[in-house]
Coordinates of C-alpha atoms in Angstrom, one line a residue:
Chain A
X748 CA -7.7 -8.2 -21.0
X749 CA -5.1 -10.9 -22.0
X750 CA -4.3 -13.5 -19.5
X751 CA -0.7 -12.3 -19.3
X752 CA -1.8 -8.7 -18.5
X753 CA -4.2 -10.1 -15.9
X754 CA -1.3 -11.8 -14.1
X755 CA 0.5 -8.5 -14.0
X756 CA -1.6 -6.2 -11.9
X757 CA 0.4 -3.1 -13.0
X758 CA -0.3 -3.7 -16.7
X759 CA -3.4 -1.9 -18.0
X760 CA -5.5 -2.9 -21.0
X761 CA -5.6 -0.6 -23.9
X762 CA -9.2 0.7 -24.5
X763 CA -10.5 2.9 -27.4
X764 CA -12.9 5.7 -26.6
X765 CA -16.3 5.1 -28.2
X766 CA -17.7 8.5 -27.2
X767 CA -17.0 11.6 -25.2
X768 CA -19.9 13.5 -23.6
X769 CA -19.5 17.1 -22.6
X770 CA -21.3 17.3 -19.2
X771 CA -20.4 20.7 -17.8
X772 CA -17.7 23.3 -18.7
X773 CA -15.2 21.3 -16.5
X774 CA -16.6 17.7 -16.6
X775 CA -16.7 15.1 -19.4
X776 CA -17.8 11.5 -19.6
X777 CA -15.6 9.1 -21.4
X778 CA -17.4 6.0 -22.8
X779 CA -15.9 2.6 -23.7
X780 CA -17.5 -0.3 -25.3
X781 CA -15.3 -3.1 -24.0
X782 CA -14.5 -6.3 -25.9
X783 CA -14.3 -8.1 -22.6
X784 CA -16.9 -6.6 -20.1
X785 CA -15.5 -5.3 -16.9
X786 CA -17.6 -6.6 -14.1
X787 CA -17.6 -4.2 -11.2
X788 CA -19.6 -3.3 -8.1
X789 CA -20.9 0.2 -7.7
X790 CA -18.2 2.2 -5.9
X791 CA -15.3 0.2 -7.1
X792 CA -12.8 2.2 -9.1
X793 CA -10.7 1.9 -12.2
X794 CA -7.3 3.4 -13.2
X795 CA -7.9 5.3 -16.4
X796 CA -4.9 6.8 -18.1
X797 CA -3.3 8.4 -21.1
X798 CA -0.7 6.1 -22.7
X799 CA 2.8 7.3 -21.7
X800 CA 1.6 10.1 -19.4
X801 CA 0.1 8.2 -16.5
X802 CA -3.2 7.2 -14.9
X803 CA -5.6 8.4 -12.2
X804 CA -8.3 6.6 -10.1
X805 CA -11.9 7.2 -11.1
X806 CA -15.1 5.4 -10.0
X807 CA -17.2 4.6 -13.1
X808 CA -20.4 6.5 -13.4
X809 CA -22.1 3.9 -15.5
X810 CA -24.3 1.1 -14.4
X811 CA -22.6 -2.0 -13.1
X812 CA -25.6 -3.9 -14.6
X813 CA -24.1 -3.2 -18.1
X814 CA -20.5 -4.2 -17.7
X815 CA -19.7 -4.1 -21.4
X816 CA -20.3 -0.4 -21.6
X817 CA -18.1 1.6 -19.2
X818 CA -18.5 5.3 -18.5
X819 CA -16.0 7.3 -16.5
X820 CA -16.9 10.9 -15.6
X821 CA -13.9 13.1 -15.1
X822 CA -13.3 16.7 -13.7
X823 CA -10.5 18.5 -15.5
X824 CA -8.2 19.2 -12.6
X825 CA -4.6 18.0 -13.2
X826 CA -2.1 16.7 -15.8
X827 CA -3.9 13.4 -16.7
X828 CA -7.4 14.8 -16.7
X829 CA -6.2 17.8 -18.7
X830 CA -5.0 15.5 -21.5
X831 CA -8.1 13.2 -21.2
X832 CA -10.3 16.2 -21.8
X833 CA -8.5 16.8 -25.1
X834 CA -9.2 13.3 -26.3
X835 CA -12.1 12.2 -28.5
X836 CA -13.8 9.2 -30.1
X837 CA -11.3 6.6 -31.3
X838 CA -8.5 7.8 -29.1
X839 CA -6.8 5.2 -27.0
X840 CA -6.7 5.2 -23.2
X841 CA -5.2 2.7 -20.6
X842 CA -7.6 1.0 -18.2
X843 CA -7.2 -1.4 -15.3
X844 CA -9.4 -2.5 -12.5
X845 CA -11.8 -2.7 -10.9
X846 CA -10.3 -2.2 -7.5
X847 CA -11.7 -1.6 -4.0
X848 CA -14.7 -2.9 -2.1
X849 CA -17.6 -1.0 -3.6
X850 CA -20.7 0.2 -1.8
X851 CA -22.3 -2.3 0.7
X852 CA -25.5 -2.6 -1.4
X853 CA -26.4 -5.9 0.4
X854 CA -27.0 -3.9 3.6
X855 CA -29.7 -1.8 2.0
X856 CA -32.6 -4.3 1.9
X857 CA -35.6 -2.6 3.5
X858 CA -33.7 0.6 4.2
X859 CA -34.1 4.3 3.5
X860 CA -31.1 5.3 1.4
X861 CA -29.8 8.9 1.3
X862 CA -27.4 9.8 -1.5
X863 CA -25.6 13.1 -1.2
X864 CA -23.5 14.4 -4.1
X865 CA -21.4 17.5 -4.6
X866 CA -20.1 18.6 -8.0
X867 CA -18.3 15.7 -9.8
X868 CA -19.0 13.6 -6.7
X869 CA -22.4 12.7 -8.3
X870 CA -20.4 10.6 -10.8
X871 CA -19.6 7.6 -8.6
X872 CA -22.9 7.9 -7.0
X873 CA -24.7 7.5 -10.3
X874 CA -23.4 3.9 -10.5
X875 CA -25.0 3.4 -7.1
X876 CA -28.2 5.2 -8.2
X877 CA -28.4 2.8 -11.2
X878 CA -28.2 -0.1 -8.8
X879 CA -30.7 1.4 -6.3
X880 CA -33.2 2.1 -9.1
X881 CA -33.0 -1.5 -10.1
X882 CA -33.9 -2.7 -6.6
X883 CA -36.5 -0.2 -5.4
X884 CA -38.9 -3.1 -4.7
X885 CA -36.4 -4.2 -2.0
X886 CA -35.8 -0.7 -0.6
X887 CA -38.0 1.5 1.5
X888 CA -37.0 4.8 0.0
X889 CA -34.3 6.6 -1.9
X890 CA -33.5 10.3 -1.3
X891 CA -31.0 11.9 -3.6
X892 CA -29.5 15.4 -2.8
X893 CA -27.2 17.0 -5.3
X894 CA -25.3 20.3 -5.0
X895 CA -23.1 22.2 -7.4
X896 CA -21.3 25.6 -7.4
X897 CA -23.5 26.9 -10.2
X898 CA -26.2 25.6 -12.4
X899 CA -23.9 25.0 -15.4
X900 CA -21.9 22.6 -13.2
X901 CA -24.9 20.4 -12.2
X902 CA -23.9 17.0 -13.4
X903 CA -26.2 14.6 -15.3
X904 CA -29.0 17.2 -15.3
X905 CA -30.7 15.4 -18.2
X906 CA -31.4 12.4 -15.9
X907 CA -32.8 14.2 -12.8
X908 CA -36.5 14.0 -14.0
X909 CA -36.1 10.3 -14.9
X910 CA -34.7 9.5 -11.4
X911 CA -37.4 11.5 -9.6
X912 CA -40.1 9.7 -11.6
X913 CA -39.3 6.4 -9.9
X914 CA -41.6 5.3 -7.1
X915 CA -39.9 5.7 -3.7
X916 CA -37.3 8.1 -5.1
X917 CA -37.1 11.8 -4.3
X918 CA -34.6 14.2 -5.8
X919 CA -33.5 17.7 -4.8
X920 CA -30.8 19.9 -6.1
X921 CA -29.2 23.1 -5.0
X922 CA -26.5 25.5 -6.2
X923 CA -24.3 27.9 -4.3
X924 CA -24.1 30.8 -6.8
X925 CA -27.4 31.3 -8.7
X926 CA -27.6 33.1 -12.0
X927 CA -30.5 35.5 -12.7
X928 CA -33.6 33.5 -13.3
X929 CA -32.7 30.5 -11.2
X930 CA -35.8 29.4 -9.4
X931 CA -34.4 26.4 -7.6
X932 CA -32.9 26.0 -4.2
X933 CA -29.8 28.1 -3.3
X934 CA -27.2 27.1 -0.8
X935 CA -24.5 24.5 -0.1
X936 CA -25.7 20.9 -0.1
X937 CA -26.1 20.7 3.6
X938 CA -28.9 23.2 3.4
X939 CA -31.1 20.6 1.7
X940 CA -30.3 18.1 4.5
X941 CA -32.2 20.2 7.1
X942 CA -35.5 18.4 6.6
X943 CA -33.9 14.9 6.4
X944 CA -35.5 13.5 9.6
X945 CA -38.9 14.1 8.1
X946 CA -38.0 12.5 4.8
X947 CA -36.4 9.3 6.1
X948 CA -36.6 7.1 9.1
X949 CA -33.1 8.0 10.4
X950 CA -32.5 4.8 12.5
X951 CA -33.4 2.7 9.4
X952 CA -31.2 4.6 7.0
X953 CA -27.9 4.6 5.3
X954 CA -26.3 7.6 3.8
X955 CA -23.7 7.7 1.0
X956 CA -21.8 10.8 0.1
X957 CA -19.2 11.8 -2.5
X958 CA -17.8 15.2 -3.2
X959 CA -14.9 17.5 -2.2
X960 CA -13.4 16.8 1.1
X961 CA -14.7 20.0 2.7
X962 CA -18.2 19.0 1.6
X963 CA -17.9 15.5 3.0
X964 CA -16.9 17.0 6.3
X965 CA -19.9 19.2 6.6
X966 CA -22.3 16.6 5.2
X967 CA -21.0 14.1 7.9
X968 CA -21.5 16.7 10.6
X969 CA -25.0 17.5 9.3
X970 CA -25.9 13.8 9.2
X971 CA -24.6 13.2 12.7
X972 CA -26.6 16.2 13.9
X973 CA -29.7 14.7 12.3
X974 CA -29.2 11.6 14.3
X975 CA -27.3 9.3 12.0
X976 CA -24.8 7.1 13.7
X977 CA -21.2 6.9 12.3
X978 CA -22.0 3.3 11.2
X979 CA -24.8 4.6 8.9
X980 CA -22.5 7.0 7.0
X981 CA -20.4 6.0 4.0
X982 CA -18.0 8.5 2.5
X983 CA -16.1 8.3 -0.8
X984 CA -12.7 9.3 0.5
X985 CA -10.1 11.1 -1.6
X986 CA -6.6 9.8 -1.4
X987 CA -3.9 9.2 -3.9
X988 CA -4.6 5.6 -5.0
X989 CA -1.8 4.6 -7.3
X990 CA -1.2 0.8 -7.5
X991 CA -4.8 0.1 -6.7
X992 CA -4.0 -3.2 -5.0
X993 CA -2.9 -2.2 -1.5
X994 CA 0.9 -2.4 -2.1
X995 CA 2.3 1.1 -2.9
X996 CA 1.2 2.5 0.4
X997 CA 0.1 6.1 -0.3
X998 CA -3.7 6.0 0.1
X999 CA -3.9 5.1 3.8
X1000 CA -6.2 6.4 6.4
X1001 CA -4.9 4.8 9.6
X1002 CA -4.4 1.1 8.8
X1003 CA -6.8 1.1 5.9
X1004 CA -5.7 1.4 2.3
X1005 CA -8.5 3.1 0.4
X1006 CA -7.7 1.3 -2.8
X1007 CA -8.3 -2.0 -1.0
X1008 CA -10.6 -1.3 1.8
X1009 CA -12.5 1.6 0.2
X1010 CA -12.6 4.0 -1.5
X1011 CA -15.9 4.3 0.2
X1012 CA -15.3 4.1 3.9
X1013 CA -17.8 3.7 6.7
X1014 CA -17.3 6.8 8.9
X1015 CA -17.2 4.6 12.0
X1016 CA -14.0 3.0 10.7
X1017 CA -12.1 6.1 10.0
X1018 CA -13.4 8.8 12.4
X1019 CA -10.7 8.4 15.0
X1020 CA -7.8 8.8 12.7
X1021 CA -6.1 12.2 12.2
X1022 CA -6.3 14.0 8.9
X1023 CA -9.5 12.3 7.8
X1024 CA -11.0 15.4 6.3
Chain B
X925 CA 21.8 -37.0 8.3
X926 CA 20.7 -34.9 11.3
X927 CA 19.3 -31.4 11.3
X928 CA 22.5 -29.9 12.8
X929 CA 26.0 -30.3 11.3
X930 CA 29.4 -29.2 12.1
X931 CA 31.6 -27.8 9.3
X932 CA 35.2 -26.6 9.5
X933 CA 36.3 -23.3 7.9
X934 CA 37.2 -25.2 4.7
X935 CA 34.0 -27.2 4.9
X936 CA 31.9 -24.0 5.0
X937 CA 33.6 -22.7 2.0
X938 CA 32.8 -25.9 0.2
X939 CA 29.2 -25.7 1.4
X940 CA 28.8 -22.2 0.1
X941 CA 30.4 -23.2 -3.2
X942 CA 27.8 -25.9 -3.4
X943 CA 25.1 -23.2 -3.4
X944 CA 24.2 -23.5 -7.1
X945 CA 22.6 -20.3 -7.9
X946 CA 22.9 -18.1 -11.0
X947 CA 22.6 -15.0 -8.8
X948 CA 24.0 -14.6 -5.3
X949 CA 23.5 -11.8 -2.9
X950 CA 25.7 -12.1 0.1
X951 CA 26.9 -10.2 3.1
X952 CA 30.6 -9.5 2.3
X953 CA 33.5 -7.7 4.0
X954 CA 34.1 -4.2 2.6
X955 CA 36.6 -1.6 3.8
X956 CA 33.8 0.4 5.4
X957 CA 32.2 -2.6 7.0
X958 CA 29.9 -5.5 6.0
X959 CA 27.6 -4.9 2.9
X960 CA 25.1 -6.9 1.0
X961 CA 26.5 -7.3 -2.5
X962 CA 25.7 -8.9 -5.8
X963 CA 28.2 -11.7 -6.5
X964 CA 28.6 -14.0 -9.5
X965 CA 29.3 -16.9 -7.2
X966 CA 30.2 -17.8 -3.7
X967 CA 32.9 -17.3 -2.5
X968 CA 34.0 -14.6 -4.9
X969 CA 34.5 -12.2 -2.0
X970 CA 35.1 -12.7 1.7
X971 CA 31.8 -13.3 3.4
X972 CA 31.0 -11.2 6.5
X973 CA 29.7 -13.9 8.9
X974 CA 31.2 -12.8 12.1
X975 CA 30.5 -9.1 11.8
X976 CA 27.4 -7.1 12.8
X977 CA 24.6 -6.9 10.3
X978 CA 25.4 -5.0 7.1
X979 CA 24.6 -1.3 7.1
X980 CA 22.3 -1.6 4.1
X981 CA 19.2 -3.8 4.0
X982 CA 18.7 -6.5 1.4
X983 CA 15.5 -4.9 0.2
X984 CA 17.0 -3.7 -3.1
X985 CA 17.5 -7.4 -4.1
X986 CA 13.8 -8.2 -3.5
X987 CA 12.3 -4.9 -4.7
X988 CA 14.8 -3.0 -6.8
X989 CA 14.9 0.8 -6.4
X990 CA 13.7 1.2 -10.0
X991 CA 12.1 -1.5 -12.1
X992 CA 10.1 -1.7 -15.3
X993 CA 6.7 -3.4 -14.7
X994 CA 4.9 -3.1 -18.1
X995 CA 5.9 -2.4 -21.7
X996 CA 3.6 -1.4 -24.5
X997 CA 4.6 -1.5 -28.2
X998 CA 2.5 -0.6 -31.3
X999 CA 1.0 -4.1 -31.0
X1000 CA -0.1 -3.5 -27.4
X1001 CA 1.0 -5.1 -24.2
X1002 CA 4.4 -6.8 -24.6
X1003 CA 4.1 -9.9 -22.5
X1004 CA 7.7 -11.0 -22.8
X1005 CA 9.2 -7.6 -22.1
X1006 CA 6.9 -7.2 -19.1
X1007 CA 7.8 -10.4 -17.5
X1008 CA 10.5 -11.0 -14.9
X1009 CA 12.5 -14.2 -15.6
X1010 CA 14.3 -15.1 -12.5
X1011 CA 16.7 -17.9 -12.3
X1012 CA 17.9 -19.6 -9.0
X1013 CA 18.9 -17.0 -6.5
X1014 CA 20.6 -17.3 -3.2
X1015 CA 20.8 -14.8 -0.3
X1016 CA 23.7 -15.6 1.9
X1017 CA 24.6 -14.2 5.3
X1018 CA 21.2 -12.8 6.2
X1019 CA 20.7 -11.8 9.8
X1020 CA 17.7 -12.8 11.7
X1021 CA 16.2 -9.3 11.4
X1022 CA 16.5 -9.6 7.6
X1023 CA 14.5 -12.8 7.7
X1024 CA 11.8 -11.0 9.7
X1025 CA 11.8 -8.3 7.0
X1026 CA 11.4 -10.9 4.3
X1027 CA 8.5 -12.4 6.2
X1028 CA 6.9 -9.0 6.3
X1029 CA 7.5 -8.2 2.7
X1030 CA 6.1 -11.6 1.8
X1031 CA 2.8 -10.6 3.5
X1032 CA 2.7 -7.4 1.6
X1033 CA 3.6 -8.7 -1.9
X1034 CA 2.6 -12.4 -1.9
X1035 CA -0.6 -12.3 0.1
X1036 CA -4.1 -10.8 -0.4
X1037 CA -6.2 -10.5 -3.5
X1038 CA -3.4 -9.4 -5.7
X1039 CA 0.1 -10.7 -5.8
X1040 CA 3.1 -8.9 -7.1
X1041 CA 4.5 -11.0 -9.9
X1042 CA 7.9 -9.4 -9.8
X1043 CA 8.5 -9.9 -6.1
X1044 CA 7.0 -13.4 -6.4
X1045 CA 9.4 -14.4 -9.2
X1046 CA 12.4 -13.4 -7.1
X1047 CA 11.2 -15.1 -4.0
X1048 CA 10.0 -18.3 -5.6
X1049 CA 13.5 -19.6 -6.5
X1050 CA 15.3 -18.2 -3.6
X1051 CA 17.6 -20.0 -1.2
X1052 CA 17.9 -18.2 2.2
X1053 CA 21.1 -18.8 4.2
X1054 CA 21.1 -16.9 7.5
X1055 CA 23.8 -16.5 10.1
X1056 CA 23.7 -15.9 13.8
X1057 CA 24.8 -12.4 15.0
X1058 CA 27.9 -13.2 17.0
X1059 CA 28.7 -9.5 16.8
X1060 CA 26.0 -6.9 17.5
X1061 CA 25.8 -3.5 16.0
X1062 CA 25.5 -0.7 18.6
X1063 CA 22.1 0.4 17.1
X1064 CA 20.6 -3.1 17.1
X1065 CA 17.4 -3.5 19.2
X1066 CA 15.8 -6.6 17.8
X1067 CA 14.8 -7.9 21.2
X1068 CA 12.7 -4.8 21.8
X1069 CA 10.4 -5.7 18.9
X1070 CA 10.1 -9.4 19.6
X1071 CA 13.2 -10.6 17.7
X1072 CA 16.4 -12.3 18.6
X1073 CA 19.9 -11.9 17.2
X1074 CA 19.6 -15.4 15.6
X1075 CA 17.0 -17.1 13.5
X1076 CA 15.0 -20.1 14.6
X1077 CA 12.9 -20.4 11.4
X1078 CA 12.4 -18.9 8.0
X1079 CA 15.7 -20.0 6.6
X1080 CA 16.8 -22.9 4.3
X1081 CA 20.2 -23.1 6.1
X1082 CA 21.3 -21.2 9.2
X1083 CA 25.0 -20.8 10.2
X1084 CA 26.3 -20.4 13.7
X1085 CA 29.9 -19.3 13.7
X1086 CA 31.9 -21.0 16.5
X1087 CA 35.4 -20.2 17.8
X1088 CA 36.6 -22.8 15.4
X1089 CA 34.3 -23.8 12.5
X1090 CA 30.6 -23.5 12.1
X1091 CA 27.4 -25.2 13.0
X1092 CA 24.8 -25.4 10.2
X1093 CA 21.2 -26.0 10.8
X1094 CA 19.0 -27.3 8.0
X1095 CA 15.7 -25.6 7.8
X1096 CA 14.1 -27.0 4.6
X1097 CA 14.4 -29.6 1.9
X1098 CA 16.0 -27.0 -0.3
X1099 CA 18.7 -26.5 2.3
X1100 CA 19.1 -30.2 2.8
X1101 CA 19.9 -30.6 -0.9
X1102 CA 22.8 -28.2 -0.6
X1103 CA 24.2 -29.9 2.5
X1104 CA 23.9 -33.3 0.8
X1105 CA 26.4 -32.1 -1.8
X1106 CA 29.1 -31.7 0.8
X1107 CA 28.1 -34.6 3.1
X1108 CA 31.7 -35.8 3.3
X1109 CA 32.8 -32.4 4.8
X1110 CA 30.1 -32.5 7.5
X1111 CA 30.3 -34.0 11.0
X1112 CA 27.9 -34.6 13.8
X1113 CA 28.2 -31.7 16.2
X1114 CA 29.7 -32.5 19.6
X1115 CA 28.0 -31.6 22.9
X1116 CA 30.7 -29.0 23.4
X1117 CA 29.9 -27.4 20.1
X1118 CA 26.2 -27.3 20.8
X1119 CA 26.9 -25.8 24.2
X1120 CA 29.1 -23.2 22.6
X1121 CA 26.3 -22.3 20.2
X1122 CA 23.9 -21.8 23.1
X1123 CA 26.4 -19.7 25.0
X1124 CA 27.2 -17.5 22.0
X1125 CA 23.5 -16.9 21.3
X1126 CA 22.9 -16.0 24.9
X1127 CA 25.8 -13.6 24.8
X1128 CA 24.3 -11.9 21.8
X1129 CA 20.9 -11.6 23.4
X1130 CA 22.6 -10.1 26.5
X1131 CA 24.5 -7.6 24.4
X1132 CA 21.3 -6.5 22.6
X1133 CA 19.4 -6.3 25.8
X1134 CA 22.1 -4.3 27.4
X1135 CA 22.0 -1.6 24.7
X1136 CA 18.1 -1.8 24.5
X1137 CA 17.9 -1.0 28.2
X1138 CA 14.6 -2.7 28.7
X1139 CA 12.7 -1.1 25.8
X1140 CA 9.8 -3.3 24.8
X1141 CA 7.3 -2.6 22.0
X1142 CA 4.3 -4.4 23.4
X1143 CA 0.6 -4.3 22.6
X1144 CA 0.4 -1.5 25.2
X1145 CA 2.8 0.6 23.1
X1146 CA 0.5 0.2 20.1
X1147 CA -2.5 1.3 22.2
X1148 CA -0.5 4.2 23.4
X1149 CA 0.5 5.3 19.9
X1150 CA -3.1 5.1 18.7
X1151 CA -4.3 7.1 21.7
X1152 CA -1.7 9.7 21.0
X1153 CA -2.1 10.0 17.3
X1154 CA -2.8 13.5 16.2
X1155 CA -1.1 14.9 19.2
X1156 CA 2.1 16.9 19.1
X1157 CA 3.8 14.3 21.2
X1158 CA 3.8 11.8 18.4
X1159 CA 5.5 14.2 15.9
X1160 CA 8.2 15.6 18.0
X1161 CA 10.8 13.9 16.0
X1162 CA 9.8 16.1 13.1
X1163 CA 11.7 19.0 14.7
X1164 CA 14.9 17.2 13.7
X1165 CA 13.8 15.5 10.5
X1166 CA 15.3 17.1 7.4
X1167 CA 13.0 15.2 5.0
X1168 CA 15.8 13.2 3.3
X1169 CA 13.8 10.0 3.4
X1170 CA 16.9 8.0 4.2
X1171 CA 15.1 6.1 7.0
X1172 CA 12.5 4.8 4.6
X1173 CA 15.0 3.8 1.9
X1174 CA 17.3 2.0 4.3
X1175 CA 14.5 0.3 6.2
X1176 CA 14.2 -3.4 5.3
X1177 CA 10.4 -3.3 5.6
X1178 CA 9.4 0.0 4.0
X1179 CA 8.1 -0.9 0.6
X1180 CA 6.1 2.1 -0.7
X1181 CA 6.6 2.8 -4.4
X1182 CA 5.7 5.2 -7.1
X1183 CA 4.3 4.1 -10.5
X1184 CA 4.8 6.3 -13.5
X1185 CA 4.6 6.0 -17.2
X1186 CA 7.1 7.2 -19.7
X1187 CA 7.3 7.3 -23.5
X1188 CA 9.7 4.6 -24.5
X1189 CA 9.7 5.2 -28.3
X1190 CA 7.4 5.9 -31.1
X1191 CA 3.8 5.2 -30.1
X1192 CA 4.7 3.1 -27.2
X1193 CA 5.4 3.5 -23.5
X1194 CA 6.6 1.7 -20.4
X1195 CA 5.5 1.7 -16.8
X1196 CA 8.2 2.1 -14.2
X1197 CA 8.1 1.8 -10.4
X1198 CA 10.5 3.4 -8.1
X1199 CA 10.9 3.4 -4.3
X1200 CA 9.0 6.2 -2.7
X1201 CA 8.8 7.6 0.8
X1202 CA 5.9 8.7 3.1
X1203 CA 8.2 11.3 4.6
X1204 CA 8.3 13.3 1.3
X1205 CA 5.9 16.1 0.8
X1206 CA 4.7 15.0 -2.6
X1207 CA 4.1 11.4 -1.6
X1208 CA 0.3 11.5 -1.3
X1209 CA -0.4 14.8 -3.2
X1210 CA -3.5 14.6 -5.3
X1211 CA -4.6 16.6 -8.4
X1212 CA -6.6 19.7 -7.8
X1213 CA -6.3 23.3 -6.9
X1214 CA -4.2 24.1 -3.8
X1215 CA -7.2 25.4 -1.9
X1216 CA -8.9 22.1 -2.2
X1217 CA -6.3 20.6 0.3
X1218 CA -5.0 18.0 -2.1
X1219 CA -2.4 16.7 0.3
X1220 CA -3.8 14.7 3.3
X1221 CA -0.6 15.1 5.3
X1222 CA 0.6 18.5 4.4
X1223 CA 2.9 19.0 7.5
X1224 CA 6.1 17.1 8.1
X1225 CA 4.8 16.5 11.6
X1226 CA 1.9 14.6 10.3
X1227 CA 4.1 12.6 8.0
X1228 CA 6.5 11.7 10.8
X1229 CA 3.6 10.6 13.0
X1230 CA 2.2 8.5 10.2
X1231 CA 5.5 6.7 9.7
X1232 CA 5.7 5.9 13.4
X1233 CA 2.1 4.7 13.5
X1234 CA 2.5 2.6 10.4
X1235 CA 5.6 0.8 11.9
X1236 CA 4.2 0.1 15.3
X1237 CA 0.4 0.4 15.2
X1238 CA -1.0 0.0 11.7
X1239 CA 1.3 -2.9 10.6
X1240 CA 0.1 -5.3 13.3
X1241 CA -3.5 -4.6 12.2
X1242 CA -2.6 -5.0 8.5
X1243 CA -0.1 -7.8 8.5
X1244 CA -0.2 -9.3 12.0
X1245 CA 3.4 -8.1 12.7
X1246 CA 5.3 -5.0 13.5
X1247 CA 6.8 -3.0 10.6
X1248 CA 10.1 -2.7 12.5
X1249 CA 12.7 -5.5 12.8
X1250 CA 14.9 -3.6 15.3
X1251 CA 17.8 -3.6 12.9
X1252 CA 18.5 0.1 13.8
X1253 CA 19.7 1.0 10.3
X1254 CA 17.5 4.1 10.3
X1255 CA 19.4 5.4 13.3
X1256 CA 22.7 5.4 11.3
X1257 CA 21.0 6.7 8.2
X1258 CA 19.3 9.7 9.8
X1259 CA 20.9 13.1 9.1
X1260 CA 19.0 14.6 12.0
X1261 CA 20.3 12.0 14.5
X1262 CA 16.8 10.8 15.3
X1263 CA 17.1 7.6 17.3
X1264 CA 13.9 5.6 17.0
X1265 CA 14.6 3.9 20.3
X1266 CA 14.6 7.2 22.0
X1267 CA 11.5 8.3 20.3
X1268 CA 9.7 5.1 21.5
X1269 CA 11.1 5.5 25.0
X1270 CA 9.9 9.1 25.3
X1271 CA 6.4 8.1 24.1
X1272 CA 6.2 5.3 26.6
X1273 CA 7.3 7.7 29.2
X1274 CA 10.5 5.8 30.1
X1275 CA 13.0 8.3 31.1
X1276 CA 15.4 5.9 32.6
X1277 CA 17.5 6.0 29.4

């Protein structure tokens, strides 16, 4: 980014797509090889846009350990994402960021880490998983649970075996609507949390979840029921983050602006405010 | 030269003429009452220094209702077109509550990890000339939110209108420079004049206090609001709200904005920001199917409650000050005749009003 653009926080850099990966019928991953690497923490987000149309907030799904190569995984669900999905290699996007706090990775030394994804929610969590996999020697255990509506919508399926192959890492997936021949687990993602107290040492754990709001709500209730304290639960909250820098006002939960204080919020911080879920 | 000066009617005109700014925003007399207006110079119009506060806030001069914040041409980001060049500006005739609003907006736009370069450019070169409220608007309630109808800090120059002439207090070096240009017109104030100032100030306080009828937004009120959030009690004003958003647009501290891109020509685009309002239904709507609940505050009740909470409970946590200056402009602006003072009074359980 030029220095002038850096001094203007509303001005994005122009970035050319190096590759577009079809992930599921509704999700694509947009890849950028950036001239100037974008250093970010797992969980921080960027504003990715279509020139002249507008931008939307996404947490990168690529590894923060490779800041020169940025991947953003996008569900087709609105005006900007519709147009993004029609773009291909060589097309130009707008990009600014990173914004927000990111996951509190420094708290995880010696801990059991539970990662719960739902649908496209696994995208931001993949950035976290990359970081967790790079520091397994300092973690006690990583338990990944992923759910999707149907098997075709299971995101990053090509990487599940690779993740599960790591020492200290376990992976489990489930789908709501199985097709004939599906041999895996069936049910919403909370159904694979039932056995959690036997998989992790709950008082020594942190849980991170990202997915649709309704899923976050039930995952939170399930975790609380399994003995997690609100302080141990981090949720990727969904609000309309526009400016990204805590000025435009629209992404608040209580006194917190998700773009500045989140978008991953500790449940203890937000639980007493109305309209959280 | 001392910090306090006396100027005659003519002397004040000379002082204001000595404000060398290429852009002047001033409280001037208009047929309908005092207004903040854009002037080429002072005194192009008759200034409103003895009237109650203008009915509009000065927000539009600090954060315009619509502004271009980035321009892209075929060559990429256009640095020149995306920059705000601001020459010397002067805001004249500000009331104490407007200075409080500037202090609040400064916290929003000039502090934190990211600064707003447009707001910053405007504020950097700005001379602030405030004036005591010798007349009080019937909706004013500044004393209820910790304010006073005159400024004690935050200005470059502050004017106190007297029966005959004016007292001018110098607040900064920048203010001192202006005063120095008309040193021959200034005199040391007499004890009588200083006493008149104190009396006039007390009279204004008494007037505001009288119409405020003991209302006080204290820490306790903030606790009460937080305790009642999510209850119907907090959103009762929604019954009369017509969702016009006038309260947020007239409010001197409301600063929410909307960013959008538009195609400006062949293969280029520009990014625009406009004022936005948390009262409007689409304000925080997200992409996604309707069933996925893409609006965190779908009901008007929840939006009204959020506005109230932001003003009186969240702002102190975010910026260390209330988001309300007690100017009462939202009371005049409201089509539904919502009186924020009554809303607060009912919440506190004070039925004496």
